[in-house]
Amino acid sequence: MKGLEGSGLGWFSLWVAIIGVVYTLTSIIHLHNVVNALTWAMWAFLWYLFFLFIKCT
């Protein structure tokens, strides 16, 4: 609205998506919890889409 640059928010979104992938792998490998892994994977995917949206606009 105020014409501010959103690149910091975009990079933060990418960082959260990467951490979400790490938690997904941790849930699968160490905890053997598929439901939790799928939840983390979906959140990581959403944060990655938000990163793409910020970077492409």
PDB file of C-alpha atoms in Angstrom:
ATOM      1  CA  MET A   1       0.000   0.000   0.000  1.00  0.00           C
ATOM      2  CA  LYS A   2       2.778   2.404   0.885  1.00  0.00           C
ATOM      3  CA  GLY A   3       5.065   1.299  -1.934  1.00  0.00           C
ATOM      4  CA  LEU A   4       7.547  -0.443   0.353  1.00  0.00           C
ATOM      5  CA  GLU A   5       9.810  -3.144  -0.998  1.00  0.00           C
ATOM      6  CA  GLY A   6       8.892  -6.681   0.063  1.00  0.00           C
ATOM      7  CA  SER A   7      12.113  -8.529  -0.708  1.00  0.00           C
ATOM      8  CA  GLY A   8      12.862  -9.152   2.982  1.00  0.00           C
ATOM      9  CA  LEU A   9       9.506 -10.858   3.409  1.00  0.00           C
ATOM     10  CA  GLY A  10      10.198 -12.955   0.325  1.00  0.00           C
ATOM     11  CA  TRP A  11      13.556 -14.184   1.622  1.00  0.00           C
ATOM     12  CA  PHE A  12      12.017 -14.873   5.038  1.00  0.00           C
ATOM     13  CA  SER A  13       9.353 -16.984   3.325  1.00  0.00           C
ATOM     14  CA  LEU A  14      12.032 -18.996   1.538  1.00  0.00           C
ATOM     15  CA  TRP A  15      13.864 -19.563   4.835  1.00  0.00           C
ATOM     16  CA  VAL A  16      10.655 -20.796   6.512  1.00  0.00           C
ATOM     17  CA  ALA A  17      10.005 -23.123   3.548  1.00  0.00           C
ATOM     18  CA  ILE A  18      13.493 -24.626   3.874  1.00  0.00           C
ATOM     19  CA  ILE A  19      13.035 -25.137   7.618  1.00  0.00           C
ATOM     20  CA  GLY A  20       9.672 -26.765   6.874  1.00  0.00           C
ATOM     21  CA  VAL A  21      11.403 -29.267   4.588  1.00  0.00           C
ATOM     22  CA  VAL A  22      13.918 -30.028   7.353  1.00  0.00           C
ATOM     23  CA  TYR A  23      11.074 -30.674   9.812  1.00  0.00           C
ATOM     24  CA  THR A  24       9.353 -32.850   7.210  1.00  0.00           C
ATOM     25  CA  LEU A  25      12.435 -35.012   6.842  1.00  0.00           C
ATOM     26  CA  THR A  26      12.900 -35.146  10.613  1.00  0.00           C
ATOM     27  CA  SER A  27       9.310 -36.309  11.073  1.00  0.00           C
ATOM     28  CA  ILE A  28       9.768 -39.072   8.519  1.00  0.00           C
ATOM     29  CA  ILE A  29      13.261 -40.291   9.419  1.00  0.00           C
ATOM     30  CA  HIS A  30      13.418 -39.917  13.188  1.00  0.00           C
ATOM     31  CA  LEU A  31       9.822 -39.821  14.387  1.00  0.00           C
ATOM     32  CA  HIS A  32       8.197 -42.099  11.753  1.00  0.00           C
ATOM     33  CA  ASN A  33       5.153 -39.835  11.842  1.00  0.00           C
ATOM     34  CA  VAL A  34       3.653 -39.549   8.369  1.00  0.00           C
ATOM     35  CA  VAL A  35       0.772 -37.248   9.315  1.00  0.00           C
ATOM     36  CA  ASN A  36       3.091 -34.709  10.917  1.00  0.00           C
ATOM     37  CA  ALA A  37       5.440 -34.954   7.937  1.00  0.00           C
ATOM     38  CA  LEU A  38       2.613 -34.255   5.491  1.00  0.00           C
ATOM     39  CA  THR A  39       1.492 -31.288   7.551  1.00  0.00           C
ATOM     40  CA  TRP A  40       4.990 -29.809   7.541  1.00  0.00           C
ATOM     41  CA  ALA A  41       5.355 -30.506   3.817  1.00  0.00           C
ATOM     42  CA  MET A  42       2.133 -28.654   3.025  1.00  0.00           C
ATOM     43  CA  TRP A  43       3.188 -25.664   5.146  1.00  0.00           C
ATOM     44  CA  ALA A  44       6.593 -25.633   3.449  1.00  0.00           C
ATOM     45  CA  PHE A  45       4.892 -25.698   0.052  1.00  0.00           C
ATOM     46  CA  LEU A  46       2.620 -22.787   1.003  1.00  0.00           C
ATOM     47  CA  TRP A  47       5.550 -20.697   2.268  1.00  0.00           C
ATOM     48  CA  TYR A  48       7.446 -21.469  -0.947  1.00  0.00           C
ATOM     49  CA  LEU A  49       4.468 -20.302  -3.006  1.00  0.00           C
ATOM     50  CA  PHE A  50       4.399 -17.116  -0.952  1.00  0.00           C
ATOM     51  CA  PHE A  51       8.121 -16.642  -1.719  1.00  0.00           C
ATOM     52  CA  LEU A  52       7.429 -17.055  -5.439  1.00  0.00           C
ATOM     53  CA  PHE A  53       4.533 -14.612  -5.264  1.00  0.00           C
ATOM     54  CA  ILE A  54       6.643 -11.944  -3.542  1.00  0.00           C
ATOM     55  CA  LYS A  55       9.626 -12.426  -5.850  1.00  0.00           C
ATOM     56  CA  CYS A  56       7.623 -12.481  -9.075  1.00  0.00           C
ATOM     57  CA  THR A  57       5.649  -9.313  -8.386  1.00  0.00           C
TER      58      THR A  57
END
